[in-house]
Coordinates of C-alpha atoms in Angstrom, one line a residue:
Chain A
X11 CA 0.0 0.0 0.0
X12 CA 1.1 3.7 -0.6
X13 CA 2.0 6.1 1.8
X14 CA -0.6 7.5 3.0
X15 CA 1.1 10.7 3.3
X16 CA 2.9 10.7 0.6
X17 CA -0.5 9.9 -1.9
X18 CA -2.2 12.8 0.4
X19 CA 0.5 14.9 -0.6
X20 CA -0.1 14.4 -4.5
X21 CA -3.7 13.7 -4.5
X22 CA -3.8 16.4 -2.9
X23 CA -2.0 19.0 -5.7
X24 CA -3.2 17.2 -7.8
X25 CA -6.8 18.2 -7.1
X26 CA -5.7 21.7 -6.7
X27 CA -3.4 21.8 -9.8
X28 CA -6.5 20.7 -11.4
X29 CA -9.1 22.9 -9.8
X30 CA -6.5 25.9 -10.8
X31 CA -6.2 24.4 -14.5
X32 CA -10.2 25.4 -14.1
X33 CA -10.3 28.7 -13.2
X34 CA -10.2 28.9 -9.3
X35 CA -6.9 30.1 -9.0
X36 CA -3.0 29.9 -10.0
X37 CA -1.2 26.4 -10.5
X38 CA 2.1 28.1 -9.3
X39 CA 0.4 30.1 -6.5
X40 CA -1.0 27.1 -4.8
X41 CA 2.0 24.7 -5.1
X42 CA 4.0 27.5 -3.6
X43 CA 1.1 27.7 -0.5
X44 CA 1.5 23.9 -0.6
X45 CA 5.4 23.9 0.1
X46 CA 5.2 26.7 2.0
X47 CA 2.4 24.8 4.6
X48 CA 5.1 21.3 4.6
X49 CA 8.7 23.8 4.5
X50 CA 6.8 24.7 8.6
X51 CA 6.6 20.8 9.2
X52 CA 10.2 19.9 7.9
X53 CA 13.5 21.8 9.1
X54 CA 13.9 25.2 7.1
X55 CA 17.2 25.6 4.9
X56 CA 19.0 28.5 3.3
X57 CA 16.9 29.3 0.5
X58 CA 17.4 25.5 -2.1
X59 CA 16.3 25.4 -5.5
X60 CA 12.7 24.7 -5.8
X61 CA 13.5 21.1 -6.9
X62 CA 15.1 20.5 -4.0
X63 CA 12.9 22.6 -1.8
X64 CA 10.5 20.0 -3.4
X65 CA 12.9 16.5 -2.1
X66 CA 13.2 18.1 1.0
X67 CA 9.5 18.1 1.5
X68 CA 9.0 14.8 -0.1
X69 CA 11.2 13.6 2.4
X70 CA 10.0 15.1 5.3
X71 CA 6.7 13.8 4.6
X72 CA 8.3 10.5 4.3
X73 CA 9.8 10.7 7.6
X74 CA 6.1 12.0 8.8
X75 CA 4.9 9.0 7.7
X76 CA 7.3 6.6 8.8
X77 CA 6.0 7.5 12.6
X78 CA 2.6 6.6 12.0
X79 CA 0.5 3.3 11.1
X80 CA -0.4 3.4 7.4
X81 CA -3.0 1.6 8.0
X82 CA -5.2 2.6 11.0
X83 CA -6.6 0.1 12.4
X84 CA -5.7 -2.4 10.0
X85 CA -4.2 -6.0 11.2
X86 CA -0.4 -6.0 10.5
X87 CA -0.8 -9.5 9.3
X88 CA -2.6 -9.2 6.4
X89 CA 0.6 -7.2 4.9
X90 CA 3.7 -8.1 3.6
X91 CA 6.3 -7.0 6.2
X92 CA 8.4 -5.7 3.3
X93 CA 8.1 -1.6 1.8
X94 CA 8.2 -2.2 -2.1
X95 CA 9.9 1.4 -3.3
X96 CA 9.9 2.8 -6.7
X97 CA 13.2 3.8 -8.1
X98 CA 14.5 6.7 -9.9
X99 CA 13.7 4.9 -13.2
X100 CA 10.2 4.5 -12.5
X101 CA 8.1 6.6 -15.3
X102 CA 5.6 8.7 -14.0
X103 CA 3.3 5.9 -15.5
X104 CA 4.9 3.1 -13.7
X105 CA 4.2 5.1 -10.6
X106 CA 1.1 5.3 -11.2
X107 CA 0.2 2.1 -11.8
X108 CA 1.5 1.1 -8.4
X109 CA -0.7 4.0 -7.1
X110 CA -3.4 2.7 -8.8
X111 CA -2.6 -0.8 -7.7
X112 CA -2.1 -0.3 -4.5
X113 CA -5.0 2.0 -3.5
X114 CA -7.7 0.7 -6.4
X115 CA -7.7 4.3 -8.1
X116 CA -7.8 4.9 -11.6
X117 CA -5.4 6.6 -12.7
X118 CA -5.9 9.8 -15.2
X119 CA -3.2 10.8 -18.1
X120 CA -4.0 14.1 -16.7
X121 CA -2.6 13.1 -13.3
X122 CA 0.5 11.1 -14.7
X123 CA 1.7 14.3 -16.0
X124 CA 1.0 16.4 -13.2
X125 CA 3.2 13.3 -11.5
X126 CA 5.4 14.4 -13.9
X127 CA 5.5 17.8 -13.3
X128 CA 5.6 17.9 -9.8
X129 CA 9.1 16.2 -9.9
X130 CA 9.9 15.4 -6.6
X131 CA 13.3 13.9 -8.4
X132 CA 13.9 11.5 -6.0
X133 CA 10.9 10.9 -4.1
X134 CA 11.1 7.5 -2.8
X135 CA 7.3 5.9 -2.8
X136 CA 6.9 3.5 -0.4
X137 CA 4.5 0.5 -1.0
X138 CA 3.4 -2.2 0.2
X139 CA 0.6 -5.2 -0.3
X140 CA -1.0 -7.7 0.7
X141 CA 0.2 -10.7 1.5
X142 CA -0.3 -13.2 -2.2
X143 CA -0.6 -10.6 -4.2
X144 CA 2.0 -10.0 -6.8
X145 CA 2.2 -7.2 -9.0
X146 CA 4.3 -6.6 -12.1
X147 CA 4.9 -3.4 -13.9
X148 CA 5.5 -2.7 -17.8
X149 CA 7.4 -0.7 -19.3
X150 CA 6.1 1.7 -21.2
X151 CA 4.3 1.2 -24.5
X152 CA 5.9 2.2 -27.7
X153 CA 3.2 4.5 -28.1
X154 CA 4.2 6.3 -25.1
X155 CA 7.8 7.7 -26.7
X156 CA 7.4 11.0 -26.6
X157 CA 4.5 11.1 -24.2
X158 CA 5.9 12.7 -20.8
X159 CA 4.3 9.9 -18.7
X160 CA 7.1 7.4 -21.0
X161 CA 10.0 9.6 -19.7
X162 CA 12.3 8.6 -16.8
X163 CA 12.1 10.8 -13.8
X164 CA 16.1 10.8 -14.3
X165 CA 15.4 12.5 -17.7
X166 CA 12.7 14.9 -15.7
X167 CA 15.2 15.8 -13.2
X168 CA 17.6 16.9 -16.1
X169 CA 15.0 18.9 -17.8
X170 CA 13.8 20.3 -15.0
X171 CA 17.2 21.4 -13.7
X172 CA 17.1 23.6 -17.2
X173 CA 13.8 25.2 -16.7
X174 CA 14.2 25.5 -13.1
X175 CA 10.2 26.3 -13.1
X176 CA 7.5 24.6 -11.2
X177 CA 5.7 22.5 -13.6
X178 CA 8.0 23.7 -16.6
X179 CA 7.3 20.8 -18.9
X180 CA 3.9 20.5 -18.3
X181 CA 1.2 21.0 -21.1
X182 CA -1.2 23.6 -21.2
X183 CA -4.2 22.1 -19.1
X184 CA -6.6 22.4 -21.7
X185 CA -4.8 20.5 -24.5
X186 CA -3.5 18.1 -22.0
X187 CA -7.1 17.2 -21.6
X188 CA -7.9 17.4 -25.3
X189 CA -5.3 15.1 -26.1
X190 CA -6.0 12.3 -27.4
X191 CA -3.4 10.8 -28.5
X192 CA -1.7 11.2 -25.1
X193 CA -4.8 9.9 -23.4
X194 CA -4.3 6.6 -25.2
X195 CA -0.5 6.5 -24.7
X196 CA -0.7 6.7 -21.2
X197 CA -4.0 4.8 -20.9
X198 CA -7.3 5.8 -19.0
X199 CA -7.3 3.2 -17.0
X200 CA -3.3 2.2 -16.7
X201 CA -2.7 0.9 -19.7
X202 CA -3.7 -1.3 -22.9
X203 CA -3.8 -4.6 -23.1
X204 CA -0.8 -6.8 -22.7
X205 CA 0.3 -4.1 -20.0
X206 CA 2.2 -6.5 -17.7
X207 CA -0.2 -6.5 -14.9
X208 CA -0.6 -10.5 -14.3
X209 CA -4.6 -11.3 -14.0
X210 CA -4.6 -12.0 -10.9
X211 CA -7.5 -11.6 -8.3
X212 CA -7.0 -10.0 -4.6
X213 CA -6.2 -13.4 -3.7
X214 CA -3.2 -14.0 -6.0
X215 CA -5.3 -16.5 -8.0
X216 CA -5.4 -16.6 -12.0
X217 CA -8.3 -15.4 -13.9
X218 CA -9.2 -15.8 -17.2
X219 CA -8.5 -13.4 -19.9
X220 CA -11.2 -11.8 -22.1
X221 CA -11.4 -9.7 -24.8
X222 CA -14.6 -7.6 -24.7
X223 CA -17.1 -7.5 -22.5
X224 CA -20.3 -5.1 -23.9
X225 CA -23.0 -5.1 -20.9
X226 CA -26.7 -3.8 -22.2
X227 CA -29.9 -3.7 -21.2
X228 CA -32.3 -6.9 -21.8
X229 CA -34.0 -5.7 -24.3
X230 CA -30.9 -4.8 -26.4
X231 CA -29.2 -7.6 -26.4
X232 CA -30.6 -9.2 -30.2
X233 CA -29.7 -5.3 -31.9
X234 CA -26.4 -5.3 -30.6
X235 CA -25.6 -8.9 -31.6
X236 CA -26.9 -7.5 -35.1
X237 CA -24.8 -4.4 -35.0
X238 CA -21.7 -6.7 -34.5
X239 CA -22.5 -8.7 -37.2
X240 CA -23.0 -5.6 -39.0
X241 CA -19.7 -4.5 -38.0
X242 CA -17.7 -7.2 -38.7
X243 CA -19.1 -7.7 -42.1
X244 CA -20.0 -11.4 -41.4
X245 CA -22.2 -14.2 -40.3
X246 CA -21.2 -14.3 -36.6
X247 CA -20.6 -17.6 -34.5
X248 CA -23.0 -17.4 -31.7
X249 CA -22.9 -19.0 -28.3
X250 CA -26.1 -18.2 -26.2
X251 CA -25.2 -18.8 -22.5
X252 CA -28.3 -18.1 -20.5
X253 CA -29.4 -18.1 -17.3
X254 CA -32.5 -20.2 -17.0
X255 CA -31.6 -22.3 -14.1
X256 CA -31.2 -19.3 -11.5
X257 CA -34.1 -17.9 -13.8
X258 CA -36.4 -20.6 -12.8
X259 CA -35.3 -20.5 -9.2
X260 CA -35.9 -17.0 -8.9
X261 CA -39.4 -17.1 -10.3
X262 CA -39.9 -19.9 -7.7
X263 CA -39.1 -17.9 -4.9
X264 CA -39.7 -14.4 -5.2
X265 CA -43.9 -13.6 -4.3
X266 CA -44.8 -11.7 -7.3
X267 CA -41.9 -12.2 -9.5
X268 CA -41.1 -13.5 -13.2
X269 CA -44.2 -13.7 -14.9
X270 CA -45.3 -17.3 -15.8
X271 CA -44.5 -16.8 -19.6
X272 CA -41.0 -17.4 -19.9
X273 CA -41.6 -21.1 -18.5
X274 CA -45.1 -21.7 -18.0
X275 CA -47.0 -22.5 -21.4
X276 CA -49.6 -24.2 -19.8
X277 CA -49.6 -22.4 -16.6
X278 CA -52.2 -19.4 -18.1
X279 CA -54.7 -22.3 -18.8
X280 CA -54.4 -24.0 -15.7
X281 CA -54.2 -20.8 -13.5
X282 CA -55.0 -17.7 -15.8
X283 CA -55.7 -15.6 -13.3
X284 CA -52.4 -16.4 -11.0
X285 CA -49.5 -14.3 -11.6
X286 CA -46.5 -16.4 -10.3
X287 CA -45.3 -19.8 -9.2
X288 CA -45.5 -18.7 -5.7
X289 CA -49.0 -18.3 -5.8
X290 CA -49.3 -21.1 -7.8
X291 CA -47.8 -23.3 -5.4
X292 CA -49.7 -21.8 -2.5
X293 CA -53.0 -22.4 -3.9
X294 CA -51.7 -26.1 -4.4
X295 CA -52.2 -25.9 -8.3
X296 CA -50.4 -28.7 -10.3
X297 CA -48.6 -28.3 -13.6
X298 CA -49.2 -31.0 -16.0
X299 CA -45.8 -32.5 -16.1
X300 CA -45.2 -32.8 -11.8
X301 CA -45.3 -30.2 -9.3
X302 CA -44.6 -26.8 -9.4
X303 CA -40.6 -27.1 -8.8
X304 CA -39.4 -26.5 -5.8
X305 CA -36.4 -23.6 -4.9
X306 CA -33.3 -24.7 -6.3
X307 CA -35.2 -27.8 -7.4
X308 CA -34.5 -29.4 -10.8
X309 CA -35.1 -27.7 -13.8
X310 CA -38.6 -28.7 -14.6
X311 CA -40.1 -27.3 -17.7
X312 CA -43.7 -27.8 -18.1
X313 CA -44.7 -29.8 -21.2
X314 CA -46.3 -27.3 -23.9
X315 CA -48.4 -29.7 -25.6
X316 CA -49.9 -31.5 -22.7
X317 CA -52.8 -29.7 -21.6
Chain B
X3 CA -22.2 -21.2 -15.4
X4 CA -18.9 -19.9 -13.8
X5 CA -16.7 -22.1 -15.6
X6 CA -18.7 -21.5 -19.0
X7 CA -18.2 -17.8 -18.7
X8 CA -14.2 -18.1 -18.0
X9 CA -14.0 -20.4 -21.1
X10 CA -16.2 -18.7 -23.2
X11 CA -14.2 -15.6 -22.0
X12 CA -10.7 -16.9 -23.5
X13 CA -12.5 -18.6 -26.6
X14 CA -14.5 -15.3 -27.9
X15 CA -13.7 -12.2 -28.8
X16 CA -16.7 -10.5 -27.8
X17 CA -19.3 -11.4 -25.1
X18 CA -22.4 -9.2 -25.2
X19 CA -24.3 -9.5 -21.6
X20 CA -26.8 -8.0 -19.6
X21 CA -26.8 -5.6 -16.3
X22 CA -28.9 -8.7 -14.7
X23 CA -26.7 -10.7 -15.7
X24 CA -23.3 -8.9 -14.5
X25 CA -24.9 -8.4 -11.6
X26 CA -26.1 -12.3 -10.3
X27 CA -22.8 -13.4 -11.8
X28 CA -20.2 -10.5 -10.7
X29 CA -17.3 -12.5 -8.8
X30 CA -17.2 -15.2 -12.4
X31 CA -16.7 -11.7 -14.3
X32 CA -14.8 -9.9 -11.9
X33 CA -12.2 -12.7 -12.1
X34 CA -11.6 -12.0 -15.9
X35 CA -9.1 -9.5 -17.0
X36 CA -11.0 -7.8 -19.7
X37 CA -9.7 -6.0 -22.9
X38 CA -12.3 -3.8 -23.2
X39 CA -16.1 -3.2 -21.3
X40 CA -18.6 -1.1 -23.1
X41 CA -21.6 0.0 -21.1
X42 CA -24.9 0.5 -23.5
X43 CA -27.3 3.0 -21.5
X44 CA -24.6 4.2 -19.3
X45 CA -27.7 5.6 -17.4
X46 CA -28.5 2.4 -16.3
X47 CA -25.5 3.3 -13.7
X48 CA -26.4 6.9 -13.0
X49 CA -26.6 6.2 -9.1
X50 CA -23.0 4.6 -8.4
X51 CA -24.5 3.3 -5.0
X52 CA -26.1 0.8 -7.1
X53 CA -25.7 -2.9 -7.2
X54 CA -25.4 -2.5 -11.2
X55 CA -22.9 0.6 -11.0
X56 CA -20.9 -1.3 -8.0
X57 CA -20.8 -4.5 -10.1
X58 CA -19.5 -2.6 -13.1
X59 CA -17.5 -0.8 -11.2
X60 CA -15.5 -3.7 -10.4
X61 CA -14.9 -5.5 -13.5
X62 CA -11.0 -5.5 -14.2
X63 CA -10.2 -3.9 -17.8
X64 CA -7.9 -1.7 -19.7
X65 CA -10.1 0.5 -21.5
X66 CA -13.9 1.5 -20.3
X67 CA -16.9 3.2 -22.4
X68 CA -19.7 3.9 -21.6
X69 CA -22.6 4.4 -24.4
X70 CA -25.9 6.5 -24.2
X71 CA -28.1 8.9 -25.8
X72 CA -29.6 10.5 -22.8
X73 CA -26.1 10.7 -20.4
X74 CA -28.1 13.1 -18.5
X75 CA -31.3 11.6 -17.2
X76 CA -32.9 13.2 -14.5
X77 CA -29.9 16.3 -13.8
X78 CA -26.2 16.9 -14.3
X79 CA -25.9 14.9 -10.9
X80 CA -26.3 11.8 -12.9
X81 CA -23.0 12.5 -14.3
X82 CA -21.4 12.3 -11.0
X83 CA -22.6 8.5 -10.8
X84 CA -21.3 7.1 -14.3
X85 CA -18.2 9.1 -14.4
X86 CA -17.6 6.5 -11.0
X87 CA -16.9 3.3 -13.8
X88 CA -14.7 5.9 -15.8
X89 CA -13.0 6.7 -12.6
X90 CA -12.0 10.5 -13.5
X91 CA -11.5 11.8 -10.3
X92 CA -12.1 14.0 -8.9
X93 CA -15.1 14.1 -10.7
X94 CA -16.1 10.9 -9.6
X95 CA -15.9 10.8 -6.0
X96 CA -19.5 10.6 -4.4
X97 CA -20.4 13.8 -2.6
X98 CA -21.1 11.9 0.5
X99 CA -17.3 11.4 0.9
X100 CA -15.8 14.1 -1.2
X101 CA -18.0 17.2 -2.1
X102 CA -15.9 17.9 -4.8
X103 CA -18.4 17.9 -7.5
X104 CA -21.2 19.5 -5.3
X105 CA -19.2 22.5 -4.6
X106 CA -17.6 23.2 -8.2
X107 CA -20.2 21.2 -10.6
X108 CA -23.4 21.0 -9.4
X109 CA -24.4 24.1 -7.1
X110 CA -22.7 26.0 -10.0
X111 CA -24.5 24.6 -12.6
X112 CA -27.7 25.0 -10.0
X113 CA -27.0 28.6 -10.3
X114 CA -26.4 29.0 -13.7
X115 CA -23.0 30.7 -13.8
X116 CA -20.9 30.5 -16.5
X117 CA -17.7 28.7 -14.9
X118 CA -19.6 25.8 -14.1
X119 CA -20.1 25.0 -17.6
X120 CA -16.5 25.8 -18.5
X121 CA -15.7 23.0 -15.9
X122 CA -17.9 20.7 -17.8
X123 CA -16.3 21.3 -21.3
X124 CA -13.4 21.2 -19.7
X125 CA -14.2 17.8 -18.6
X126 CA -16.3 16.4 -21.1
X127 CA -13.9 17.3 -23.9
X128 CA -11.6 14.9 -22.6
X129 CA -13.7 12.4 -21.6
X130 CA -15.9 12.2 -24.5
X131 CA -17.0 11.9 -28.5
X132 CA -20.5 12.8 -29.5
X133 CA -21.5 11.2 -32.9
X134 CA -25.2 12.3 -35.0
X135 CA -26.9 11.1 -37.5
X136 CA -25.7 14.2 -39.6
X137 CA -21.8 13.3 -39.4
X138 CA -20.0 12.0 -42.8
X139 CA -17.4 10.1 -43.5
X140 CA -13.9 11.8 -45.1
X141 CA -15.6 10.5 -48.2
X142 CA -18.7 11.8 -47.6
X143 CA -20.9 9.3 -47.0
X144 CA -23.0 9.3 -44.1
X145 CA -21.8 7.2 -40.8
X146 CA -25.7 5.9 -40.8
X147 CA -26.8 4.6 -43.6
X148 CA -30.2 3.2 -43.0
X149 CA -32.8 2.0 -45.6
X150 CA -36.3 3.4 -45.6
X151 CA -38.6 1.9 -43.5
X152 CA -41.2 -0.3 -44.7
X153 CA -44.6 -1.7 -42.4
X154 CA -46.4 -4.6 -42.9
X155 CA -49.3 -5.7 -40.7
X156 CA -48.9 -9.7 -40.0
X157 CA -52.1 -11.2 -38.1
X158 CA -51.0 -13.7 -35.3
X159 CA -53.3 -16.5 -34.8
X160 CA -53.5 -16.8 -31.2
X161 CA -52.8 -20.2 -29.6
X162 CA -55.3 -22.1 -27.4
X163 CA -54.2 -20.6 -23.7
X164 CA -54.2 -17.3 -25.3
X165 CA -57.6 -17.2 -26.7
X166 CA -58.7 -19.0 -23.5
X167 CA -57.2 -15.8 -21.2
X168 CA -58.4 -13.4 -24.1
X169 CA -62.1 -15.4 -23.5
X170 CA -61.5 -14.7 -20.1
X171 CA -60.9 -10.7 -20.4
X172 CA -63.3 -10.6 -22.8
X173 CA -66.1 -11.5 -20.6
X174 CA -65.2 -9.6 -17.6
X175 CA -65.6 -6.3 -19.8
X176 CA -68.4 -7.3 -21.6
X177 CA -70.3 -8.2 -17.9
X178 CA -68.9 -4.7 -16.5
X179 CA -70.0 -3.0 -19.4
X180 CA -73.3 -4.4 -19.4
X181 CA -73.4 -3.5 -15.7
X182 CA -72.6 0.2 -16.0
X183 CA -75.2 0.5 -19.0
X184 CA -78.0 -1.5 -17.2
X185 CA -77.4 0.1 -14.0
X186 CA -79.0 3.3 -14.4
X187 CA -82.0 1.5 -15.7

């Protein structure tokens, strides 16, 4: 898990750097108030460089955090006793993968650059997980050359020793958002596929890999299937999976449920005026084929023809 | 069912499935690792305190869209609830534990200044493509091409439980029509 701190700390300007990006204030202005609140909390120097005004407060912060539990009433045994750091190689986007691994946040292109920009240049994140779960990070796509997220922090702390300026290499908010290109590199939601991150569940078990899921409403489900088809300029191999079993079971216990025509041909004729199996089975009606099937029971159509 | 879904998961490229569905079966889906997941209606998950949205909201992917003609339902607060499956904070974050989009979306917006809707664009311009019927191709032709519409009337001969519940309606009208006219008399 992250530092807490330390991901207050950059959530944190990050919300700011973006609420300035919309009007509210000045980017510069508030970063300055920021340091200025942490340079109280840490041990005041002869006037550093702002980068390293910036690794002096990263580090203090650091220390802050060292002195309390990261996780507040959390059970120290469910974690690994081991810190995973980043190193000074990290990209901006492998950090925030971590981030996002670590704390379950998606993470926006907008806020890998503003990681970026920021340049604490050699802020040490400290991580750590739970025990069984693994995480591996990618390097950055080939799409990403170029992108600022697919630079090394090393090659930040360079060019940001030249400009000297807080949040010198940063785009222009607006066309950072516009982007798209950029949005794609870095990935709205860490990355495309084949992105390193093993499939693995909170446990540390394997799951499956799929390719796309499309969720829709019941009633869309035959126009999509056609717009597919339509899309891929073929006759489309179809596998219907549904649900009838829990269907069934459902419409057997729930008072006022399913209606009886999804399964119950002969159930109008033999109880027109009933509206479910419930109340079929409470009034001790019959269906042709057995009784009205138990919850959970077997899977018991009625036979159509019979009555 | 579980096991169908993981296999059918690595066999096919695309699974099409329903909120319902997602829903009953969320730990089989949530322990796929998804290419893509495209939400139709995305106002289906306009409240993120949902069992849909949170089932959604779950699903491990690398890319997320969400599809709708009406993204606005009831108020711009309904944006607040499907940004969630995006995850754009701070957009996202529910007012009960942020407040972020109360204070600088929605009372704004409430109140009809100007900045609020700069936020939006802002946002949405990012976040979002908005395709119409009117839009071309480079080469001109339109990105909808649809053929005209044609009606035809088929008559349905009912089966023998349907006529028997028709019978049934049928009579109970007729009697409280007959009823209603004779009663006066």
């Amino acid at each position: 898990m992250l530092c807490p701190f330390t991901l207050i700390c950059v959530a944190d300007v990050f919300r700011l750097v973006l609420m300035a990006e919309m009007g509210l204030g000045k980017t510069i202005e508030i970063l300055a108030l920021i340091l200025s609140t942490k340079k109280a909390r840490g041990s005041a120097r002869s006037q550093p460089s702002k980068v390293q005004e910036r690794l002096q407060e990263a580090k203090g912060g650091l220390k802050a955090a060292q002195g309390t539990n990261p996780l507040k009433g959390g059970n120290d045994e469910q974690w690994t006793g081991e810190w995973g750091t980043t190193s000074e190689n990290d990209t901006a986007q492998t950090i925030a993968a971590k981030c996002s691994k670590a704390r379950g946040v998606k993470v926006l292109p907008s806020f890998i650059v503003h990681l970026n920009s920021l340049a604490f240049p050699s802020l040490t994140i400290k991580m750590r997980f739970r025990k069984g779960t693994s995480i591996r990070l990618r390097e950055p796509d080939a799409a990403g050359v170029g992108d600022v997220s697919s630079r090394t922090r090393k090659q930040r702390i360079k060019e940001e020793d030249v400009h000297e300026g807080l949040g010198g290499g940063a785009p222009a908010p607006e066309a950072m958002l516009e982007d798209g290109p950029d949005a794609s590199a870095a990935g709205l939601q860490h990355g495309a596929a084949g992105d390193g991150v093993v499939p693995l569940d909170a446990y540390g078990r394997v799951v499956a890999q799929g390719g796309t899921l499309i969720v829709v409403p019941v009633h869309l489900v035959s126009q999509w299937l056609c717009e597919i088809e339509k899309a891929a300029g073929s006759a489309l191999s179809v596998t219907k999976y549904t649900a009838d079993n829990k269907l069934f079971r459902r419409c057997a216990l729930t008072a006022g449920g399913a209606s009886l025509e999804a399964y119950a041909y002969n159930a109008f004729k033999c109880c027109a005026f009933l509206t479910n199996f419930t109340a079929c089975r409470s009034q001790g009606v019959r269906w042709l084929g057995g009784r009205v099937p138990r919850a959970g029971g077997a899977h018991a159509h009625a036979n159509p023809g019979a009555c | 069912m579980r096991m169908r879904i993981q296999e059918l998961a690595e066999s096919a490229d695309i699974i099409v499935t329903t909120y319902a569905m997602l829903k009953d079966d969320k730990t089989t889906f949530n322990r796929i690792k998804w290419d893509r997941v495209v939400l139709d209606e995305m106002q289906e998950i306009r409240s993120s305190t949902t069992d849909h949205a949170r089932a959604c909201e779950k699903l491990l992917c690398d890319c997320r869209w969400m599809v709708s003609g009406t993204p606005l339902y009831t108020s711009i607060d309904d944006l607040n609830g499907e940004l969630a499956f995006l995850g754009v904070l701070p957009f996202c974050a529910s007012d009960q534990s942020d407040g972020f989009w109360s204070m600088h979306v929605s009372k704004p917006f409430q109140r009809r200044k100007p900045e609020a809707l700069q936020q939006l664009n802002c946002l949405l311009k990012g976040i979002m493509i908005r395709h119409s019927k009117s839009q071309t191709y480079v080469d001109g032709a339109s990105i909808l091409d649809l053929p005209e519409s044609s009606t035809r009337r088929v008559p349905v001969e009912m089966t023998d439980s349907e006529k028997y519940l028709y019978q049934c309606k049928f009579r109970g009208v007729m009697l409280g029509v007959c009823f209603r006219v004779l009663a006066p008399l």
